[in-house]
Short mmCIF file of C-alpha atoms in Angstrom, two decimals:
data_model
loop_
_atom_site.label_atom_id
_atom_site.label_comp_id
_atom_site.label_asym_id
_atom_site.label_seq_id
_atom_site.Cartn_x
_atom_site.Cartn_y
_atom_site.Cartn_z
CA MET A 1 0.00 0.00 0.00
CA LYS A 2 2.79 2.40 0.92
CA LYS A 3 4.50 1.63 -2.39
CA MET A 4 1.28 2.39 -4.27
CA VAL A 5 0.84 5.73 -2.47
CA LYS A 6 4.48 6.61 -3.20
CA PHE A 7 3.99 5.71 -6.88
CA ILE A 8 0.88 7.90 -7.12
CA MET A 9 2.70 10.83 -5.49
CA LEU A 10 5.62 10.50 -7.90
CA ALA A 11 3.24 10.34 -10.85
CA LEU A 12 1.51 13.52 -9.70
CA MET A 13 4.85 15.32 -9.27
CA LEU A 14 5.88 14.29 -12.78
CA LEU A 15 2.60 15.55 -14.20
CA VAL A 16 3.12 18.94 -12.57
CA ALA A 17 6.68 19.15 -13.89
CA VAL A 18 5.66 18.27 -17.44
CA SER A 19 2.78 20.78 -17.53
CA GLY A 20 4.64 23.52 -15.67
CA HIS A 21 4.35 25.93 -18.60
CA ALA A 22 0.62 26.30 -17.92
CA GLU A 23 -0.74 27.92 -14.77
CA SER A 24 -3.94 26.60 -13.25
CA ALA A 25 -6.81 28.70 -14.57
CA LYS A 26 -9.52 29.86 -12.19
CA SER A 27 -12.92 30.47 -13.71
CA ASP A 28 -12.58 34.22 -13.21
CA SER A 29 -9.01 34.46 -14.53
CA VAL A 30 -8.05 36.27 -17.70
CA ARG A 31 -6.61 33.46 -19.79
CA VAL A 32 -3.57 34.39 -21.88
CA LEU A 33 -1.80 32.16 -24.41
CA TRP A 34 1.75 33.26 -25.24
CA ILE A 35 3.31 32.19 -28.56
CA GLY A 36 6.93 33.17 -29.13
CA ASN A 37 10.55 32.51 -28.27
CA SER A 38 13.30 33.76 -25.98
CA TYR A 39 12.12 37.37 -26.32
CA THR A 40 9.09 36.21 -24.35
CA PHE A 41 10.64 33.74 -21.91
CA PHE A 42 13.69 35.86 -20.96
CA ASN A 43 13.07 37.18 -17.42
CA ASP A 44 9.68 35.40 -17.53
CA LEU A 45 7.73 38.15 -19.28
CA PRO A 46 4.35 36.37 -18.87
CA ALA A 47 4.85 36.23 -15.09
CA MET A 48 5.69 39.97 -15.06
CA VAL A 49 2.41 40.75 -16.83
CA ARG A 50 0.57 38.48 -14.40
CA ASP A 51 2.20 40.20 -11.40
CA ILE A 52 1.38 43.68 -12.69
CA ALA A 53 -2.21 42.53 -13.23
CA ALA A 54 -2.39 41.12 -9.72
CA THR A 55 -1.63 44.55 -8.23
CA ARG A 56 -4.61 45.87 -10.20
CA GLY A 57 -6.91 43.13 -8.91
CA ILE A 58 -6.94 41.26 -12.23
CA PRO A 59 -6.21 37.52 -11.97
CA VAL A 60 -4.28 36.27 -15.00
CA SER A 61 -3.60 32.66 -15.98
CA ASN A 62 -0.74 32.11 -18.45
CA THR A 63 -0.10 29.26 -20.85
CA GLU A 64 3.07 29.37 -22.93
CA VAL A 65 4.15 27.89 -26.24
CA LEU A 66 7.73 29.15 -26.35
CA LYS A 67 10.87 27.88 -28.03
CA GLY A 68 14.21 29.65 -28.37
CA GLY A 69 14.70 31.19 -31.82
CA GLU A 70 11.39 29.83 -33.12
CA ARG A 71 9.44 31.55 -35.87
CA LEU A 72 5.67 31.52 -36.39
CA LYS A 73 6.02 29.05 -39.24
CA GLY A 74 7.71 26.59 -36.88
CA HIS A 75 5.12 27.08 -34.15
CA LEU A 76 2.40 26.08 -36.61
CA GLU A 77 4.11 22.70 -36.96
CA ASN A 78 3.64 22.09 -33.22
CA PRO A 79 0.58 19.88 -32.52
CA ARG A 80 0.41 21.24 -28.97
CA LEU A 81 -0.30 24.75 -30.29
CA HIS A 82 -3.12 23.49 -32.48
CA GLU A 83 -4.56 21.60 -29.52
CA LEU A 84 -4.50 24.68 -27.29
CA LEU A 85 -6.05 26.94 -29.93
CA ARG A 86 -8.74 24.38 -30.72
CA GLU A 87 -9.48 23.95 -27.01
CA GLY A 88 -10.39 27.64 -26.86
CA GLY A 89 -11.39 29.74 -23.90
CA TRP A 90 -8.63 32.30 -24.47
CA ASP A 91 -9.12 35.97 -23.66
CA TYR A 92 -5.82 37.04 -25.23
CA VAL A 93 -3.32 35.35 -27.53
CA VAL A 94 0.03 37.18 -27.59
CA VAL A 95 2.03 36.45 -30.74
CA GLN A 96 5.74 37.16 -31.20
CA GLU A 97 7.75 36.40 -34.35
CA ASN A 98 11.48 35.67 -34.60
CA SER A 99 13.37 38.88 -33.78
CA SER A 100 15.13 39.26 -37.16
CA LEU A 101 12.66 38.19 -39.83
CA PRO A 102 10.08 41.02 -39.73
CA ALA A 103 12.91 43.54 -40.26
CA TYR A 104 13.72 42.15 -43.71
CA ASP A 105 12.33 43.46 -47.00
CA THR A 106 8.59 43.65 -47.59
CA GLY A 107 8.54 40.80 -50.09
CA PHE A 108 10.28 38.46 -47.67
CA VAL A 109 7.99 39.41 -44.76
CA SER A 110 4.92 38.99 -46.97
CA ARG A 111 6.00 35.43 -47.78
CA GLU A 112 7.60 34.31 -44.54
CA THR A 113 5.69 36.05 -41.72
CA TYR A 114 2.28 37.45 -42.69
CA PRO A 115 0.69 34.14 -43.80
CA TYR A 116 1.69 32.40 -40.56
CA ALA A 117 0.56 35.31 -38.40
CA HIS A 118 -2.78 35.18 -40.21
CA ALA A 119 -3.04 31.42 -39.72
CA ILE A 120 -2.50 31.74 -35.97
CA ASP A 121 -5.04 34.55 -35.77
CA SER A 122 -7.60 32.47 -37.67
CA LEU A 123 -7.06 29.40 -35.48
CA ALA A 124 -7.31 31.54 -32.35
CA HIS A 125 -10.66 32.97 -33.41
CA ALA A 126 -11.96 29.58 -34.51
CA GLY A 127 -11.48 28.22 -30.99
CA SER A 128 -12.17 31.46 -29.09
CA PRO A 129 -14.49 33.73 -31.12
CA ASP A 130 -14.13 36.67 -28.72
CA VAL A 131 -10.36 36.41 -28.30
CA LYS A 132 -8.17 39.48 -28.67
CA VAL A 133 -5.00 38.67 -30.59
CA VAL A 134 -2.04 40.88 -29.66
CA PHE A 135 0.95 41.09 -31.98
CA TYR A 136 3.95 41.82 -29.75
CA MET A 137 6.16 44.26 -31.68
CA THR A 138 9.77 43.56 -30.78
CA TRP A 139 12.71 46.02 -30.88
CA GLY A 140 15.71 46.66 -33.04
CA HIS A 141 18.93 44.95 -32.00
CA LYS A 142 21.31 47.37 -30.31
CA TYR A 143 23.66 47.79 -33.29
CA GLY A 144 21.35 46.66 -36.07
CA ASN A 145 20.16 43.23 -37.14
CA ILE A 146 22.55 40.53 -35.89
CA ARG A 147 21.45 38.51 -38.95
CA PRO A 148 21.73 41.17 -41.67
CA LYS A 149 20.21 40.46 -45.06
CA LYS A 150 22.64 40.82 -47.93
CA GLY A 151 21.75 43.74 -50.15
CA TYR A 152 19.24 45.15 -47.66
CA PRO A 153 20.94 47.81 -45.49
CA LEU A 154 17.69 49.22 -44.08
CA CYS A 155 17.97 46.96 -41.03
CA ASP A 156 21.70 47.45 -40.42
CA THR A 157 21.15 50.02 -37.63
CA PHE A 158 18.89 50.09 -34.59
CA GLU A 159 16.84 52.91 -36.09
CA GLY A 160 16.44 51.23 -39.47
CA MET A 161 15.64 47.84 -37.97
CA GLN A 162 13.13 49.35 -35.55
CA GLU A 163 11.26 51.13 -38.35
CA ARG A 164 11.04 47.91 -40.36
CA LEU A 165 9.78 45.99 -37.31
CA LYS A 166 7.23 48.71 -36.58
CA THR A 167 5.87 48.61 -40.11
CA SER A 168 5.74 44.81 -40.27
CA TYR A 169 3.98 44.39 -36.93
CA LEU A 170 1.45 47.10 -37.72
CA GLU A 171 0.75 45.48 -41.09
CA MET A 172 0.16 42.15 -39.31
CA THR A 173 -2.17 43.93 -36.91
CA TYR A 174 -4.24 45.64 -39.60
CA ARG A 175 -4.50 42.55 -41.80
CA ASP A 176 -6.19 40.63 -39.00
CA ASP A 177 -7.90 43.46 -37.11
CA ALA A 178 -5.81 42.55 -34.06
CA ARG A 179 -4.04 44.74 -31.50
CA CYS A 180 -0.38 45.68 -31.51
CA ALA A 181 1.70 45.90 -28.33
CA PRO A 182 4.38 48.48 -29.28
CA ALA A 183 7.30 47.29 -27.16
CA GLY A 184 9.75 48.31 -29.88
CA MET A 185 8.37 51.86 -29.95
CA ALA A 186 8.76 52.03 -26.16
CA TRP A 187 12.38 50.87 -26.46
CA ALA A 188 13.08 53.60 -29.01
CA ALA A 189 11.63 56.21 -26.64
CA VAL A 190 13.74 55.04 -23.68
CA ARG A 191 16.91 54.78 -25.78
CA ALA A 192 16.44 58.40 -26.90
CA ASP A 193 15.50 59.81 -23.49
CA ARG A 194 17.31 57.63 -20.92
CA PRO A 195 20.31 55.85 -22.45
CA ASP A 196 21.52 55.13 -18.92
CA ILE A 197 18.78 52.53 -18.46
CA ILE A 198 20.09 49.15 -19.55
CA LEU A 199 17.47 47.57 -21.80
CA TYR A 200 19.69 44.99 -23.50
CA ASN A 201 21.27 41.82 -22.26
CA ALA A 202 25.04 41.63 -22.80
CA ASP A 203 24.44 39.87 -26.14
CA THR A 204 22.99 43.18 -27.50
CA PHE A 205 19.62 41.82 -28.59
CA HIS A 206 17.87 39.90 -25.79
CA PRO A 207 16.16 41.98 -23.08
CA ALA A 208 17.77 42.79 -19.77
CA LEU A 209 15.47 43.00 -16.74
CA ALA A 210 14.52 46.63 -17.46
CA GLY A 211 13.75 45.75 -21.08
CA SER A 212 11.42 42.90 -20.09
CA TYR A 213 9.74 45.11 -17.49
CA LEU A 214 9.11 47.79 -20.12
CA ASN A 215 7.67 45.11 -22.41
CA ALA A 216 5.40 43.85 -19.63
CA VAL A 217 4.02 47.32 -18.95
CA THR A 218 3.46 47.89 -22.66
CA ILE A 219 1.69 44.56 -23.17
CA PHE A 220 -0.45 44.96 -20.04
CA THR A 221 -1.52 48.43 -21.18
CA THR A 222 -2.35 47.05 -24.64
CA MET A 223 -4.63 44.49 -22.98
CA PHE A 224 -6.16 46.96 -20.51
CA PRO A 225 -5.78 50.41 -22.14
CA ARG A 226 -5.95 52.83 -19.26
CA HIS A 227 -3.47 54.60 -17.00
CA PHE A 228 -2.47 52.71 -13.88
CA GLN A 229 0.04 52.66 -11.04
CA THR A 230 1.65 49.57 -9.56
CA ASP A 231 4.16 48.98 -6.80
CA TYR A 232 5.45 45.87 -8.60
CA THR A 233 8.98 46.70 -9.74
CA ALA A 234 10.42 43.25 -10.64
CA GLY A 235 13.50 44.14 -8.61
CA LEU A 236 14.25 47.43 -10.38
CA SER A 237 14.72 50.64 -8.45
CA PRO A 238 11.37 52.33 -7.73
CA ALA A 239 12.46 55.39 -9.73
CA ASP A 240 13.41 53.39 -12.84
CA ALA A 241 10.29 51.25 -12.58
CA GLU A 242 8.10 54.35 -12.34
CA TYR A 243 9.79 55.87 -15.38
CA LEU A 244 9.37 52.69 -17.45
CA GLN A 245 5.74 52.44 -16.36
CA GLN A 246 5.08 55.93 -17.67
CA VAL A 247 6.83 55.33 -20.99
CA GLY A 248 5.14 51.99 -21.60
CA GLN A 249 1.69 53.36 -20.82
CA ASN A 250 2.10 56.57 -22.79
CA VAL A 251 3.38 54.86 -25.92
CA VAL A 252 0.22 52.76 -25.96
CA LEU A 253 -2.35 55.32 -24.83
CA ASP A 254 -1.05 58.07 -27.12
CA ASN A 255 -1.31 55.75 -30.15
CA LEU A 256 -4.56 53.83 -29.75
CA ARG A 257 -5.65 54.29 -33.36
CA LEU A 258 -2.22 53.43 -34.73
CA LEU A 259 -2.18 50.25 -32.64
CA ASN A 260 -5.77 49.34 -33.57
CA ILE A 261 -6.91 49.35 -29.95
CA LYS A 262 -10.63 50.07 -30.00
#
């Protein structure tokens, strides 16, 4: 009997470990499905959004389909994603493409990103008719695209790459009547105004803690578009956290039409 109880306990522990990417969803929780790569799982961005929401009295339950370096095309080959989208019940689906691809030329992005973004949006709405899809606009790499495209110098600098990302993500948004979370626009604002704040990881493209926090504020405000205050700082200094809160909120709330937030 003791062996049987021990076996059952071990089985339950294994089940929790295997499904650890999904938080238990209460009936009153806002259910969010995250689709992306390391730009989403660095510093646990979904947990940051959940913790900001908690300070506002909004319970959030996260489920994540994340894989380092993955692109939307690759995610669509994952049966687990199809299962989750078909299962439905999502309030928000946050979609993030590979960090380099949307900064390439328009023809490339039209072939290699837009169709897969549209497919995910369609599957999301098929399973959850009232879902709000959020395309998570990423940011230019610190010194320009780390995977430059031969013969296409427009993404060889931060500024050029950021403009290409902005255009591509907004096009995705308009094509599917989704929302856009303008993290990249917020990064550009902080880089111009407060270069002392370290947004980048040492590799010059992944987010440091402050970068992920700025992204979390921006995404939360895209989901719930109103001004707010929170004492959640993710370990940043209160002054820096307050500044990033203001930038993230203002970039969204000053651009509601541009971001298709109705």
